XYZ file of C-alpha atoms in Angstrom:
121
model
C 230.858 -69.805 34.739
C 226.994 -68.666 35.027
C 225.630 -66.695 37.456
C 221.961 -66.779 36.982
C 219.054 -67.916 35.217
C 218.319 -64.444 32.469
C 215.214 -65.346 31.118
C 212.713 -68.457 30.808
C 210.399 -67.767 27.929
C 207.299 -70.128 26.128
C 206.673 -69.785 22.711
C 203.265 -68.254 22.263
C 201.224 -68.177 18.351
C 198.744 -65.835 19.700
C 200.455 -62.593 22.081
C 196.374 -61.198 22.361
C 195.256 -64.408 23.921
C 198.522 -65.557 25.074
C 198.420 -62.076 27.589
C 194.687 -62.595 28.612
C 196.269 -65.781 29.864
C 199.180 -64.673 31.328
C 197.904 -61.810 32.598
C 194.188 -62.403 33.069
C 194.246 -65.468 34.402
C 197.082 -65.880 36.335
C 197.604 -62.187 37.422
C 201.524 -61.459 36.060
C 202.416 -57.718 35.269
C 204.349 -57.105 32.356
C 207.701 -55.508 33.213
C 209.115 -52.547 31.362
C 210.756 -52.107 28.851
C 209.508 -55.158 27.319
C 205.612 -54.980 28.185
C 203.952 -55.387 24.826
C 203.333 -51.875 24.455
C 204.523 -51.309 20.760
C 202.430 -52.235 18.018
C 202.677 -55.476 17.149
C 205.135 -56.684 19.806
C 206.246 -60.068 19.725
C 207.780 -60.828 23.122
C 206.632 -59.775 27.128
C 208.175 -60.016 30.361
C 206.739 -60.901 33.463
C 209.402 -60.226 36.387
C 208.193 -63.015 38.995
C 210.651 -62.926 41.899
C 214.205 -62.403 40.720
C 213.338 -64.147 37.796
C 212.033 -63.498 34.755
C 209.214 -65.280 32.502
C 208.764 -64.337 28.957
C 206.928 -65.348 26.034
C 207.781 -64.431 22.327
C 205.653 -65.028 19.280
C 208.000 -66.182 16.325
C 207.301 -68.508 13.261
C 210.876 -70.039 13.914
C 209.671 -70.962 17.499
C 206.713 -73.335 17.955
C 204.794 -74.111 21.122
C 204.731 -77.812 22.759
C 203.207 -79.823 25.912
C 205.921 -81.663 25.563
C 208.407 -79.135 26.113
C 210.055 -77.393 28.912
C 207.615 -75.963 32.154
C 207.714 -73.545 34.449
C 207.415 -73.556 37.917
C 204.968 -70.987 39.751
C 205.735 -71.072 44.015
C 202.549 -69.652 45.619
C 201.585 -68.922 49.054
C 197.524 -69.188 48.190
C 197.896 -72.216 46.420
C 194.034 -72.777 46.423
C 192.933 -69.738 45.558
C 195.092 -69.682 42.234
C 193.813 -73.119 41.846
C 190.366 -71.726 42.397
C 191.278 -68.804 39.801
C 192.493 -70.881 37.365
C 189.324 -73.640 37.786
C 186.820 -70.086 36.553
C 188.916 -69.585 33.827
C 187.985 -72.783 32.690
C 191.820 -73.603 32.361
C 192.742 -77.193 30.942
C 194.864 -79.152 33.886
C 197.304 -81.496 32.697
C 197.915 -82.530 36.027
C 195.165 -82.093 38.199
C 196.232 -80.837 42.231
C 198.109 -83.014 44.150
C 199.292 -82.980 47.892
C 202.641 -84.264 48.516
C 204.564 -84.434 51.727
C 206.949 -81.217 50.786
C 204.201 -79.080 48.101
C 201.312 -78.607 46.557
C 201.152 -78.787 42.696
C 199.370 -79.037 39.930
C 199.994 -78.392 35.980
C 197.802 -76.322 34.162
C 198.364 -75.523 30.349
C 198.359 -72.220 28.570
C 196.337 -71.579 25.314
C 199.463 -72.914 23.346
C 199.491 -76.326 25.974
C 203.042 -75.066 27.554
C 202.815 -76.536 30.831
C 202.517 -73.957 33.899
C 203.323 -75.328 37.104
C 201.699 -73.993 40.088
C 203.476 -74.990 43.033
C 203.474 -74.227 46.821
C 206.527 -75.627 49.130
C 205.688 -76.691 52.707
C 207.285 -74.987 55.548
């Protein structure tokens, strides 16, 4: 019935600070046509892979820890890590070393959880 995962988005109350996060921390290009780059925009995409991440800024969609996450698959694991640490980023979960990955969950101005993940081998 489905082919494919469209769109995973996080509902942001801040785009300005959400994007400085996004963007400025962990490094994701906005993809036209939806970059942000009318006035006042309320949703961006960031093509990651074939998949895309968005985030919208709505009153009828509210931002939660306890939601949903995403998962980020990196090959420099520690240097995002690293990135993230300058930033002063709040982990949730702080890195861990498992037999198959890498991971740890870091949480965007908002707390939606971001996964950043590396897979072994």
């Amino acid at each position: 019935m489905f082919k494919d995962i469209a769109f995973t988005v996080y509902a942001v109350t801040d785009m300005p600070k959400a994007r400085a996060f996004y963007e400025g921390v962990l490094g994701l290009t906005p993809t036209p046509p939806f970059d942000g780059s009318s006035e006042g925009a309320a949703w961006v995409e960031y093509g990651i892979g074939t998949a895309t991440l968005s985030i919208g800024c709505s009153p009828d969609w509210k931002p939660s820890e306890d939601g949903a996450s995403v998962g980020l698959e990196t090959d420099t694991f520690d240097e995002v890590i690293e990135k993230i640490r300058a930033h002063k980023v709040e982990f949730k979960m702080e890195p861990m070393d498992f037999p198959t990955c890498k991971m740890a969950v870091v949480l965007d101005p908002d707390k939606n959880k971001i996964i950043i993940h590396h897979k072994k081998g």
